[in-house]
CSV table of C-alpha atoms in Angstrom, one decimal:
chain,number,residue,atom,x,y,z
A,115,UNK,CA,-2.3,-13.1,-1.7
A,116,UNK,CA,-4.6,-9.8,-1.6
A,117,UNK,CA,-4.8,-9.5,2.1
A,118,UNK,CA,-8.4,-9.7,3.3
A,119,UNK,CA,-10.7,-6.7,3.8
A,120,UNK,CA,-12.9,-5.9,6.6
A,121,UNK,CA,-14.2,-2.9,4.9
A,122,UNK,CA,-16.2,-2.9,1.1
A,123,UNK,CA,-16.2,0.6,-0.2
A,124,UNK,CA,-20.1,1.3,1.0
A,125,UNK,CA,-19.5,-0.7,4.1
A,126,UNK,CA,-16.3,1.9,5.0
A,127,UNK,CA,-18.1,4.5,4.1
A,128,UNK,CA,-21.7,4.0,6.4
A,129,UNK,CA,-19.1,3.3,9.8
A,130,UNK,CA,-16.9,6.3,8.9
A,131,UNK,CA,-20.2,8.2,8.5
A,132,UNK,CA,-21.5,6.2,11.6
A,133,UNK,CA,-18.7,7.3,13.5
A,134,UNK,CA,-18.7,11.2,12.7
A,135,UNK,CA,-22.5,11.3,13.7
A,136,UNK,CA,-21.9,9.7,16.9
A,137,UNK,CA,-19.3,12.4,18.0
A,138,UNK,CA,-21.2,15.6,16.3
A,139,UNK,CA,-24.3,17.2,16.8
A,140,UNK,CA,-26.1,19.8,13.9
A,141,UNK,CA,-27.5,22.7,16.4
A,142,UNK,CA,-28.7,25.4,14.6
A,143,UNK,CA,-27.1,29.0,14.9
A,144,UNK,CA,-28.6,31.8,16.3
A,145,UNK,CA,-28.7,35.7,17.0
A,146,UNK,CA,-29.1,37.3,20.5
A,147,UNK,CA,-32.8,37.2,20.4
A,148,UNK,CA,-32.4,33.3,20.1
A,149,UNK,CA,-33.8,33.9,16.0
A,150,UNK,CA,-32.2,31.2,14.2
A,151,UNK,CA,-29.5,33.0,11.5
A,152,UNK,CA,-30.5,32.8,7.8
A,153,UNK,CA,-26.9,33.0,5.2
A,154,UNK,CA,-27.4,35.5,2.4
A,155,UNK,CA,-29.1,32.0,0.0
A,156,UNK,CA,-31.6,32.2,2.9
A,157,UNK,CA,-30.7,29.1,4.4
A,158,UNK,CA,-31.0,28.6,8.3
A,159,UNK,CA,-26.9,28.5,8.8
A,160,UNK,CA,-26.4,24.9,10.8
A,161,UNK,CA,-23.0,24.4,12.7
A,162,UNK,CA,-21.9,21.1,13.6
A,163,UNK,CA,-20.2,20.4,17.4
A,164,UNK,CA,-18.3,17.7,18.5
A,165,UNK,CA,-18.9,16.4,21.0
A,166,UNK,CA,-15.7,14.7,21.9
A,167,UNK,CA,-12.3,15.7,19.2
A,168,UNK,CA,-12.2,12.8,15.8
A,169,UNK,CA,-8.7,10.8,16.0
A,170,UNK,CA,-7.3,8.5,13.9
A,171,UNK,CA,-7.5,5.8,17.9
A,172,UNK,CA,-11.1,6.7,18.0
A,173,UNK,CA,-12.2,6.1,14.2
A,174,UNK,CA,-10.4,3.1,14.3
A,175,UNK,CA,-12.1,2.1,18.0
A,176,UNK,CA,-14.8,2.9,16.7
A,177,UNK,CA,-14.2,0.6,13.2
A,178,UNK,CA,-12.8,-2.2,15.4
A,179,UNK,CA,-10.3,-1.8,13.4
A,180,UNK,CA,-6.3,-1.6,14.1
A,181,UNK,CA,-4.0,1.8,13.0
A,182,UNK,CA,-2.2,-0.3,10.6
A,183,UNK,CA,-5.6,-1.8,9.1
A,184,UNK,CA,-6.6,2.6,8.4
A,185,UNK,CA,-3.1,2.5,6.7
A,186,UNK,CA,-3.7,-0.1,4.7
A,187,UNK,CA,-7.3,1.6,3.5
A,188,UNK,CA,-5.4,3.9,2.8
A,189,UNK,CA,-3.4,2.9,0.2
A,190,UNK,CA,-5.8,1.4,-1.5
A,191,UNK,CA,-7.4,3.1,-4.8
A,192,UNK,CA,-10.8,2.2,-3.8
A,193,UNK,CA,-10.7,3.1,0.0
A,194,UNK,CA,-8.2,6.1,-0.1
A,195,UNK,CA,-11.1,8.5,-0.8
A,196,UNK,CA,-13.2,7.6,2.2
A,197,UNK,CA,-9.9,8.0,3.9
A,198,UNK,CA,-8.7,11.3,3.1
A,199,UNK,CA,-12.4,12.7,3.5
A,200,UNK,CA,-12.0,11.2,7.1
A,201,UNK,CA,-8.7,13.1,7.1
A,202,UNK,CA,-9.5,15.7,5.8
A,203,UNK,CA,-12.9,16.7,8.6
A,204,UNK,CA,-10.0,15.9,11.0
A,205,UNK,CA,-7.9,18.5,10.4
A,206,UNK,CA,-10.3,21.1,9.6
A,207,UNK,CA,-11.5,20.2,13.1
A,208,UNK,CA,-8.1,21.4,14.5
A,209,UNK,CA,-7.9,24.1,12.8
A,210,UNK,CA,-11.1,25.4,13.2
A,211,UNK,CA,-10.0,24.7,17.3
A,212,UNK,CA,-6.8,26.8,16.5
A,213,UNK,CA,-9.0,29.3,15.1
A,214,UNK,CA,-11.8,30.0,17.8
A,215,UNK,CA,-10.1,28.2,21.2
A,216,UNK,CA,-9.8,30.7,24.1
A,217,UNK,CA,-6.6,31.1,26.5
A,218,UNK,CA,-3.3,29.5,25.4
A,219,UNK,CA,-4.2,25.6,25.5
A,220,UNK,CA,-3.2,25.0,22.1
A,221,UNK,CA,-0.1,23.1,22.4
A,222,UNK,CA,-2.2,19.5,21.8
A,223,UNK,CA,-3.9,20.9,18.6
A,224,UNK,CA,-0.1,22.4,17.3
A,225,UNK,CA,1.2,19.3,18.1
A,226,UNK,CA,-1.5,17.4,16.5
A,227,UNK,CA,-1.4,20.0,13.2
A,228,UNK,CA,2.0,19.3,13.0
A,229,UNK,CA,2.7,16.2,13.5
A,230,UNK,CA,-0.5,14.6,11.7
A,231,UNK,CA,-1.8,17.3,8.5
A,232,UNK,CA,1.9,18.4,7.7
A,233,UNK,CA,2.2,21.8,9.9
A,234,UNK,CA,5.4,23.8,10.5
A,235,UNK,CA,5.8,26.6,12.6
A,236,UNK,CA,8.1,29.0,11.4
A,237,UNK,CA,10.5,31.4,13.4
A,238,UNK,CA,11.6,34.4,11.3
A,239,UNK,CA,14.5,36.2,12.5
A,240,UNK,CA,16.9,39.4,10.6
A,241,UNK,CA,20.5,38.7,10.9
A,242,UNK,CA,22.5,41.4,11.2
A,243,UNK,CA,26.5,41.4,11.7
A,244,UNK,CA,27.3,38.0,11.0
A,245,UNK,CA,27.2,34.5,12.6
A,246,UNK,CA,27.7,36.1,16.1
A,247,UNK,CA,25.3,38.4,16.0
A,248,UNK,CA,22.7,35.6,15.1
A,249,UNK,CA,24.0,33.2,18.0
A,250,UNK,CA,24.0,36.1,20.3
A,251,UNK,CA,20.0,37.4,18.9
A,252,UNK,CA,18.8,33.3,19.3
A,253,UNK,CA,20.8,33.1,22.0
A,254,UNK,CA,18.5,36.4,24.0
A,255,UNK,CA,15.0,35.2,21.6
A,256,UNK,CA,15.3,31.8,23.0
A,257,UNK,CA,13.4,30.0,19.6
A,258,UNK,CA,14.3,27.0,20.2
A,259,UNK,CA,12.4,25.7,23.1
A,260,UNK,CA,10.0,28.3,23.2
A,261,UNK,CA,6.8,26.8,20.9
A,262,UNK,CA,5.8,30.5,19.8
A,263,UNK,CA,5.2,31.2,16.3
A,264,UNK,CA,3.1,31.0,13.5
A,265,UNK,CA,1.4,27.8,12.9
A,266,UNK,CA,1.5,27.2,8.7
């Protein structure tokens, strides 16, 4: 028996877009004197400012569906492009935050990228002197618990 859809392709597309519009606003980028910045194409540069972080939970709440239903939509060939586009927008927000967020308040962003978008932290260490030397250096660097490194 086929599952009952709560959204059609067009209604889901509109509802997802409404979610993103609800949590964002467009701002004109301006220089120090308050003059709008124009790019090389002669267009006024607009940036999307998020009023709150985009999340799957927030999206599901706005759509009044469960995460399981959202995951089912991801498996539906007709709805998959809408789900993927929303996921990519959320991923882009996380990547941008990782690059521009000041200070060291990045643990949540890194956690989200690693657990929801497949990013992995990479540690590099040169090994000279065999296994014993490697283990000593590993213990000294405390790689296992530091959480430091490059996010890829």
